[in-house]
Amino acid sequence: MPAMIRHAFAITLAALIAACAAPAPPAVTAASPAAAARTEIVWLGQSAFKITTPGGKVVVTDPWLRTNPLTPVAYKQLDAFGRIDVLLLSHGHFDHSADAAALAQQYNVPLRAPSDLNQTLATLGVLPANLLPRMNKGGTIEPAPGIKVTAVRAEHSSIYVWRNPASGKDETHPGGEPVGWIIELENGFRIYHAGDTAVFGDMRWIGDRYRPDLALVPIGGHFTMDPADAAWAVKELLRPKTVIPMHYGTNPLARGTAKEFVDAMGSSAIRVIVAVPGEPISLP
Ligand SMILES: [Zn+2]
């Protein structure tokens, strides 16, 4: 490209970028165009989140809602979501999976879960095969236009407990290997949803490889990282721009608190947001 044309091209490009970056008018409602340029996060208790993307799509994670003591009353009605474009489940435990099948059916949205868990759900007839696509760790898929999802390791376990309608008894079935999720939105904003996990060394790799803008990490302890481990993992390994603690306050054994997590984060430059269930958090 001749220098003058290259220069003109650069100016045009700069003008275009400047135009794109021009400050938007204040958001009026969640549906306004200004709000659409941001990501809205609503914590629904435990590891359940409703994420509204800059393009207006809705991603739901680990939906334990109807019997979750922290879920706002409005979201115990499963039609509260309006739409669901991507439904993610990290593993088979009840406090993550309880309402996954019901949401998949109600919104006719495929359930994205570890492939061996989905195989169990298919074998048991919990959902029809078309709502149980298979994927595994390392794979990146685009379950809705512009939304990329990658399953990554989680250091945990996974079974699926199913009440057999014929016997009325609970049965324990294989739940596949648990996962965390990298969720990349239309504008490149990356969220790491850790699922249930202990600290593991490859969190550094996740931080290096995916550079999450936002990390959602369990802090309750006993079954997962506690506040001290979670803060260490966030500061030393994951290094996101923002972190929201999850998976606490619902089980008497998992005693970790948000205050302990905030204290453990200390003077770190990483922004800590303590979510209030049902209250939207808007991020750029
Ligand atoms: Zn679990």
mmCIF file of C-alpha atoms and ligand atoms in Angstrom:
data_model
loop_
_atom_site.group_PDB
_atom_site.id
_atom_site.type_symbol
_atom_site.label_atom_id
_atom_site.label_comp_id
_atom_site.label_asym_id
_atom_site.label_seq_id
_atom_site.Cartn_x
_atom_site.Cartn_y
_atom_site.Cartn_z
ATOM 1 C CA MET A 1 0.000 0.000 0.000
ATOM 2 C CA PRO A 2 1.501 3.448 -0.971
ATOM 3 C CA ALA A 3 2.343 5.608 2.028
ATOM 4 C CA MET A 4 -0.372 8.249 1.383
ATOM 5 C CA ILE A 5 -3.124 5.733 0.981
ATOM 6 C CA ARG A 6 -1.865 3.890 4.020
ATOM 7 C CA HIS A 7 -1.945 7.176 5.940
ATOM 8 C CA ALA A 8 -5.482 7.974 4.750
ATOM 9 C CA PHE A 9 -6.548 4.472 5.632
ATOM 10 C CA ALA A 10 -5.048 4.886 9.098
ATOM 11 C CA ILE A 11 -6.925 8.171 9.615
ATOM 12 C CA THR A 12 -10.193 6.594 8.461
ATOM 13 C CA LEU A 13 -9.591 3.657 10.743
ATOM 14 C CA ALA A 14 -8.778 5.971 13.649
ATOM 15 C CA ALA A 15 -11.955 7.973 12.983
ATOM 16 C CA LEU A 16 -13.956 4.770 12.864
ATOM 17 C CA ILE A 17 -12.475 3.532 16.127
ATOM 18 C CA ALA A 18 -13.072 6.942 17.715
ATOM 19 C CA ALA A 19 -16.683 6.873 16.532
ATOM 20 C CA CYS A 20 -17.143 3.388 17.954
ATOM 21 C CA ALA A 21 -15.580 4.461 21.247
ATOM 22 C CA ALA A 22 -17.651 7.657 21.572
ATOM 23 C CA PRO A 23 -19.391 7.745 24.945
ATOM 24 C CA ALA A 24 -22.897 6.362 24.774
ATOM 25 C CA PRO A 25 -25.815 8.222 26.355
ATOM 26 C CA PRO A 26 -26.792 6.995 29.816
ATOM 27 C CA ALA A 27 -28.641 3.679 29.859
ATOM 28 C CA VAL A 28 -32.349 4.002 30.532
ATOM 29 C CA THR A 29 -33.491 0.422 30.521
ATOM 30 C CA ALA A 30 -31.745 -2.924 30.163
ATOM 31 C CA ALA A 31 -33.094 -3.138 26.623
ATOM 32 C CA SER A 32 -31.816 0.266 25.476
ATOM 33 C CA PRO A 33 -29.073 0.397 22.820
ATOM 34 C CA ALA A 34 -26.631 1.934 25.322
ATOM 35 C CA ALA A 35 -27.075 -0.943 27.747
ATOM 36 C CA ALA A 36 -26.637 -3.387 24.879
ATOM 37 C CA ALA A 37 -22.976 -2.381 24.621
ATOM 38 C CA ARG A 38 -22.348 -3.766 28.086
ATOM 39 C CA THR A 39 -22.555 -7.131 29.776
ATOM 40 C CA GLU A 40 -25.135 -7.598 32.509
ATOM 41 C CA ILE A 41 -24.528 -10.184 35.202
ATOM 42 C CA VAL A 42 -27.239 -11.326 37.608
ATOM 43 C CA TRP A 43 -26.265 -13.778 40.360
ATOM 44 C CA LEU A 44 -29.075 -16.166 41.227
ATOM 45 C CA GLY A 45 -27.362 -17.864 44.190
ATOM 46 C CA GLN A 46 -24.739 -20.654 44.347
ATOM 47 C CA SER A 47 -23.207 -20.905 40.836
ATOM 48 C CA ALA A 48 -26.289 -19.821 38.883
ATOM 49 C CA PHE A 49 -25.940 -16.677 36.804
ATOM 50 C CA LYS A 50 -27.990 -14.983 34.139
ATOM 51 C CA ILE A 51 -25.608 -13.197 31.775
ATOM 52 C CA THR A 52 -27.062 -10.825 29.197
ATOM 53 C CA THR A 53 -24.506 -10.272 26.443
ATOM 54 C CA PRO A 54 -23.762 -7.012 24.582
ATOM 55 C CA GLY A 55 -25.756 -8.493 21.699
ATOM 56 C CA GLY A 56 -28.775 -9.132 23.905
ATOM 57 C CA LYS A 57 -28.400 -12.898 24.195
ATOM 58 C CA VAL A 58 -28.973 -14.669 27.487
ATOM 59 C CA VAL A 59 -26.494 -17.180 28.927
ATOM 60 C CA VAL A 60 -27.550 -19.155 32.013
ATOM 61 C CA THR A 61 -25.136 -21.184 34.153
ATOM 62 C CA ASP A 62 -25.647 -23.972 36.702
ATOM 63 C CA PRO A 63 -29.355 -23.390 37.305
ATOM 64 C CA TRP A 64 -30.314 -24.477 40.816
ATOM 65 C CA LEU A 65 -33.254 -22.134 41.314
ATOM 66 C CA ARG A 66 -36.550 -23.451 42.632
ATOM 67 C CA THR A 67 -35.149 -24.845 45.906
ATOM 68 C CA ASN A 68 -32.097 -22.577 46.177
ATOM 69 C CA PRO A 69 -32.504 -20.428 49.324
ATOM 70 C CA LEU A 70 -30.585 -17.522 47.723
ATOM 71 C CA THR A 71 -32.484 -17.430 44.426
ATOM 72 C CA PRO A 72 -34.751 -14.353 44.236
ATOM 73 C CA VAL A 73 -38.438 -15.259 44.235
ATOM 74 C CA ALA A 74 -38.886 -13.932 40.685
ATOM 75 C CA TYR A 75 -36.370 -16.417 39.277
ATOM 76 C CA LYS A 76 -37.985 -19.387 40.968
ATOM 77 C CA GLN A 77 -40.526 -18.987 38.156
ATOM 78 C CA LEU A 78 -38.608 -20.494 35.275
ATOM 79 C CA ASP A 79 -40.361 -18.293 32.702
ATOM 80 C CA ALA A 80 -38.652 -15.254 34.312
ATOM 81 C CA PHE A 81 -35.739 -15.596 31.882
ATOM 82 C CA GLY A 82 -37.774 -14.623 28.824
ATOM 83 C CA ARG A 83 -35.218 -16.276 26.558
ATOM 84 C CA ILE A 84 -32.176 -18.485 26.968
ATOM 85 C CA ASP A 85 -29.667 -18.737 24.142
ATOM 86 C CA VAL A 86 -26.923 -20.707 25.909
ATOM 87 C CA LEU A 87 -27.448 -23.059 28.866
ATOM 88 C CA LEU A 88 -24.282 -24.264 30.640
ATOM 89 C CA LEU A 89 -23.923 -26.917 33.331
ATOM 90 C CA SER A 90 -20.538 -27.544 34.959
ATOM 91 C CA HIS A 91 -21.253 -30.940 36.546
ATOM 92 C CA GLY A 92 -24.005 -33.225 37.787
ATOM 93 C CA HIS A 93 -24.380 -32.255 41.456
ATOM 94 C CA PHE A 94 -27.862 -31.206 42.478
ATOM 95 C CA ASP A 95 -26.913 -27.687 43.569
ATOM 96 C CA HIS A 96 -25.917 -26.978 39.950
ATOM 97 C CA SER A 97 -28.114 -29.212 37.819
ATOM 98 C CA ALA A 98 -31.461 -29.169 39.615
ATOM 99 C CA ASP A 99 -33.364 -27.031 37.085
ATOM 100 C CA ALA A 100 -31.192 -27.583 34.009
ATOM 101 C CA ALA A 101 -33.463 -30.098 32.303
ATOM 102 C CA ALA A 102 -36.581 -28.041 33.012
ATOM 103 C CA LEU A 103 -34.994 -24.909 31.495
ATOM 104 C CA ALA A 104 -33.700 -26.817 28.465
ATOM 105 C CA GLN A 105 -37.184 -28.097 27.797
ATOM 106 C CA GLN A 106 -39.027 -24.858 28.509
ATOM 107 C CA TYR A 107 -36.754 -22.740 26.264
ATOM 108 C CA ASN A 108 -35.965 -25.506 23.783
ATOM 109 C CA VAL A 109 -32.254 -24.771 24.281
ATOM 110 C CA PRO A 110 -29.570 -27.490 24.169
ATOM 111 C CA LEU A 111 -27.952 -28.246 27.514
ATOM 112 C CA ARG A 112 -24.168 -27.775 27.254
ATOM 113 C CA ALA A 113 -22.633 -30.041 29.890
ATOM 114 C CA PRO A 114 -19.715 -32.500 30.048
ATOM 115 C CA SER A 115 -20.394 -35.081 27.350
ATOM 116 C CA ASP A 116 -20.542 -38.063 29.684
ATOM 117 C CA LEU A 117 -23.086 -36.303 31.882
ATOM 118 C CA ASN A 118 -25.209 -35.605 28.808
ATOM 119 C CA GLN A 119 -24.873 -39.274 27.855
ATOM 120 C CA THR A 120 -26.270 -40.222 31.262
ATOM 121 C CA LEU A 121 -29.166 -37.774 30.832
ATOM 122 C CA ALA A 122 -29.881 -39.257 27.391
ATOM 123 C CA THR A 123 -29.728 -42.850 28.635
ATOM 124 C CA LEU A 124 -32.083 -42.055 31.501
ATOM 125 C CA GLY A 125 -34.458 -40.216 29.158
ATOM 126 C CA VAL A 126 -34.235 -36.998 31.199
ATOM 127 C CA LEU A 127 -34.134 -34.949 27.963
ATOM 128 C CA PRO A 128 -34.505 -35.787 24.281
ATOM 129 C CA ALA A 129 -31.265 -36.333 22.344
ATOM 130 C CA ASN A 130 -31.583 -33.074 20.373
ATOM 131 C CA LEU A 131 -31.238 -31.097 23.637
ATOM 132 C CA LEU A 132 -28.156 -33.082 24.734
ATOM 133 C CA PRO A 133 -25.311 -32.259 22.345
ATOM 134 C CA ARG A 134 -21.907 -33.608 23.337
ATOM 135 C CA MET A 135 -18.660 -31.768 23.875
ATOM 136 C CA ASN A 136 -15.610 -32.198 26.055
ATOM 137 C CA LYS A 137 -12.774 -30.304 27.692
ATOM 138 C CA GLY A 138 -10.650 -28.383 25.220
ATOM 139 C CA GLY A 139 -13.387 -28.006 22.653
ATOM 140 C CA THR A 140 -14.575 -24.535 21.670
ATOM 141 C CA ILE A 141 -18.068 -24.247 20.265
ATOM 142 C CA GLU A 142 -20.301 -21.379 19.159
ATOM 143 C CA PRO A 143 -23.669 -22.356 20.636
ATOM 144 C CA ALA A 144 -25.217 -19.013 19.598
ATOM 145 C CA PRO A 145 -23.909 -16.576 16.973
ATOM 146 C CA GLY A 146 -20.959 -14.634 18.410
ATOM 147 C CA ILE A 147 -20.854 -16.563 21.709
ATOM 148 C CA LYS A 148 -17.876 -18.914 22.056
ATOM 149 C CA VAL A 149 -17.727 -21.466 24.849
ATOM 150 C CA THR A 150 -14.785 -23.617 25.892
ATOM 151 C CA ALA A 151 -14.867 -26.329 28.557
ATOM 152 C CA VAL A 152 -11.815 -26.290 30.815
ATOM 153 C CA ARG A 153 -10.654 -28.383 33.721
ATOM 154 C CA ALA A 154 -12.171 -28.233 37.194
ATOM 155 C CA GLU A 155 -10.713 -30.075 40.189
ATOM 156 C CA HIS A 156 -13.873 -31.618 41.634
ATOM 157 C CA SER A 157 -16.132 -34.659 41.146
ATOM 158 C CA SER A 158 -19.448 -35.300 39.423
ATOM 159 C CA ILE A 159 -22.340 -37.726 39.795
ATOM 160 C CA TYR A 160 -25.981 -37.425 38.823
ATOM 161 C CA VAL A 161 -28.613 -38.533 41.318
ATOM 162 C CA TRP A 162 -31.874 -39.446 39.613
ATOM 163 C CA ARG A 163 -35.148 -40.477 41.146
ATOM 164 C CA ASN A 164 -36.345 -43.519 39.261
ATOM 165 C CA PRO A 165 -40.073 -42.994 38.695
ATOM 166 C CA ALA A 166 -40.674 -46.756 38.541
ATOM 167 C CA SER A 167 -39.121 -47.541 41.926
ATOM 168 C CA GLY A 168 -39.489 -44.131 43.577
ATOM 169 C CA LYS A 169 -35.885 -44.522 44.748
ATOM 170 C CA ASP A 170 -32.815 -42.394 44.119
ATOM 171 C CA GLU A 171 -30.151 -43.856 41.835
ATOM 172 C CA THR A 172 -26.595 -42.584 41.417
ATOM 173 C CA HIS A 173 -25.315 -42.366 37.843
ATOM 174 C CA PRO A 174 -22.013 -41.282 36.246
ATOM 175 C CA GLY A 175 -21.866 -37.512 35.888
ATOM 176 C CA GLY A 176 -18.861 -37.174 33.587
ATOM 177 C CA GLU A 177 -15.855 -35.096 34.576
ATOM 178 C CA PRO A 178 -16.636 -31.669 36.020
ATOM 179 C CA VAL A 179 -15.669 -28.609 33.993
ATOM 180 C CA GLY A 180 -15.304 -24.860 34.184
ATOM 181 C CA TRP A 181 -16.283 -22.617 31.289
ATOM 182 C CA ILE A 182 -14.635 -19.885 29.267
ATOM 183 C CA ILE A 183 -17.446 -17.812 27.790
ATOM 184 C CA GLU A 184 -16.416 -15.267 25.159
ATOM 185 C CA LEU A 185 -19.082 -12.732 24.209
ATOM 186 C CA GLU A 186 -19.669 -10.902 20.912
ATOM 187 C CA ASN A 187 -17.306 -8.044 21.840
ATOM 188 C CA GLY A 188 -14.507 -10.340 23.040
ATOM 189 C CA PHE A 189 -15.372 -9.960 26.757
ATOM 190 C CA ARG A 190 -14.259 -13.181 28.430
ATOM 191 C CA ILE A 191 -15.800 -14.762 31.481
ATOM 192 C CA TYR A 192 -14.275 -17.689 33.378
ATOM 193 C CA HIS A 193 -16.954 -19.594 35.303
ATOM 194 C CA ALA A 194 -14.890 -21.955 37.451
ATOM 195 C CA GLY A 195 -17.707 -24.379 38.306
ATOM 196 C CA ASP A 196 -16.936 -26.204 41.536
ATOM 197 C CA THR A 197 -13.215 -26.540 41.988
ATOM 198 C CA ALA A 198 -10.209 -26.672 44.249
ATOM 199 C CA VAL A 199 -7.164 -24.613 43.321
ATOM 200 C CA PHE A 200 -5.139 -26.281 40.570
ATOM 201 C CA GLY A 201 -1.939 -25.256 38.824
ATOM 202 C CA ASP A 202 -3.508 -24.961 35.384
ATOM 203 C CA MET A 203 -5.469 -21.959 36.612
ATOM 204 C CA ARG A 204 -2.285 -20.115 35.687
ATOM 205 C CA TRP A 205 -2.585 -21.537 32.195
ATOM 206 C CA ILE A 206 -6.246 -20.475 32.053
ATOM 207 C CA GLY A 207 -5.162 -16.973 33.072
ATOM 208 C CA ASP A 208 -2.372 -16.870 30.484
ATOM 209 C CA ARG A 209 -4.336 -18.438 27.650
ATOM 210 C CA TYR A 210 -7.774 -16.859 28.050
ATOM 211 C CA ARG A 211 -7.026 -13.647 30.009
ATOM 212 C CA PRO A 212 -10.480 -13.466 31.579
ATOM 213 C CA ASP A 213 -12.089 -10.058 32.026
ATOM 214 C CA LEU A 214 -14.319 -11.543 34.714
ATOM 215 C CA ALA A 215 -13.820 -14.608 36.922
ATOM 216 C CA LEU A 216 -16.658 -16.266 38.831
ATOM 217 C CA VAL A 217 -15.066 -18.360 41.571
ATOM 218 C CA PRO A 218 -16.404 -20.583 44.371
ATOM 219 C CA ILE A 219 -15.415 -19.500 47.885
ATOM 220 C CA GLY A 220 -17.591 -21.572 50.243
ATOM 221 C CA GLY A 221 -14.893 -24.055 51.197
ATOM 222 C CA HIS A 222 -15.398 -27.680 52.298
ATOM 223 C CA PHE A 223 -16.450 -28.810 48.791
ATOM 224 C CA THR A 224 -14.534 -26.157 46.847
ATOM 225 C CA MET A 225 -11.935 -23.430 47.349
ATOM 226 C CA ASP A 226 -12.374 -21.424 50.547
ATOM 227 C CA PRO A 227 -11.964 -17.634 50.595
ATOM 228 C CA ALA A 228 -8.185 -17.790 51.188
ATOM 229 C CA ASP A 229 -7.554 -20.330 48.419
ATOM 230 C CA ALA A 230 -9.901 -18.531 46.038
ATOM 231 C CA ALA A 231 -8.213 -15.165 46.642
ATOM 232 C CA TRP A 232 -4.779 -16.731 46.135
ATOM 233 C CA ALA A 233 -5.900 -18.387 42.902
ATOM 234 C CA VAL A 234 -7.404 -15.123 41.615
ATOM 235 C CA LYS A 235 -4.384 -12.970 42.498
ATOM 236 C CA GLU A 236 -1.580 -15.380 41.627
ATOM 237 C CA LEU A 237 -2.974 -17.564 38.846
ATOM 238 C CA LEU A 238 -6.102 -16.264 37.099
ATOM 239 C CA ARG A 239 -5.425 -12.493 37.265
ATOM 240 C CA PRO A 240 -8.779 -11.334 35.837
ATOM 241 C CA LYS A 241 -9.818 -7.671 35.744
ATOM 242 C CA THR A 242 -12.861 -8.350 37.937
ATOM 243 C CA VAL A 243 -13.920 -11.197 40.219
ATOM 244 C CA ILE A 244 -17.306 -12.151 41.648
ATOM 245 C CA PRO A 245 -17.391 -14.781 44.434
ATOM 246 C CA MET A 246 -20.027 -17.524 44.219
ATOM 247 C CA HIS A 247 -20.972 -20.869 45.791
ATOM 248 C CA TYR A 248 -21.371 -19.744 49.391
ATOM 249 C CA GLY A 249 -24.182 -19.064 51.844
ATOM 250 C CA THR A 250 -26.365 -22.074 51.008
ATOM 251 C CA ASN A 251 -24.782 -25.018 52.821
ATOM 252 C CA PRO A 252 -23.864 -24.958 56.538
ATOM 253 C CA LEU A 253 -20.667 -26.897 55.812
ATOM 254 C CA ALA A 254 -19.450 -24.349 53.257
ATOM 255 C CA ARG A 255 -18.794 -21.510 55.688
ATOM 256 C CA GLY A 256 -16.734 -19.155 53.552
ATOM 257 C CA THR A 257 -18.098 -15.621 53.350
ATOM 258 C CA ALA A 258 -17.792 -12.766 50.906
ATOM 259 C CA LYS A 259 -16.201 -10.618 53.606
ATOM 260 C CA GLU A 260 -13.474 -13.190 54.147
ATOM 261 C CA PHE A 261 -12.871 -13.244 50.408
ATOM 262 C CA VAL A 262 -12.737 -9.443 50.168
ATOM 263 C CA ASP A 263 -10.324 -9.351 53.114
ATOM 264 C CA ALA A 264 -8.151 -12.043 51.540
ATOM 265 C CA MET A 265 -8.012 -10.072 48.270
ATOM 266 C CA GLY A 266 -6.473 -7.256 50.336
ATOM 267 C CA SER A 267 -5.088 -4.366 48.332
ATOM 268 C CA SER A 268 -5.081 -6.234 45.016
ATOM 269 C CA ALA A 269 -5.859 -4.092 41.971
ATOM 270 C CA ILE A 270 -8.360 -6.728 40.827
ATOM 271 C CA ARG A 271 -11.874 -5.382 41.257
ATOM 272 C CA VAL A 272 -14.003 -7.477 43.621
ATOM 273 C CA ILE A 273 -17.767 -7.271 43.218
ATOM 274 C CA VAL A 274 -19.888 -8.952 45.877
ATOM 275 C CA ALA A 275 -23.068 -9.743 44.004
ATOM 276 C CA VAL A 276 -26.485 -9.455 45.601
ATOM 277 C CA PRO A 277 -28.817 -12.147 44.243
ATOM 278 C CA GLY A 278 -31.144 -10.681 41.642
ATOM 279 C CA GLU A 279 -29.394 -7.290 41.373
ATOM 280 C CA PRO A 280 -27.895 -6.679 37.912
ATOM 281 C CA ILE A 281 -24.199 -5.819 37.627
ATOM 282 C CA SER A 282 -23.240 -3.943 34.478
ATOM 283 C CA LEU A 283 -19.719 -4.370 33.129
ATOM 284 C CA PRO A 284 -18.062 -2.752 30.093
HETATM 285 ZN ZN ZN B 1 -20.277 -29.969 43.094
#
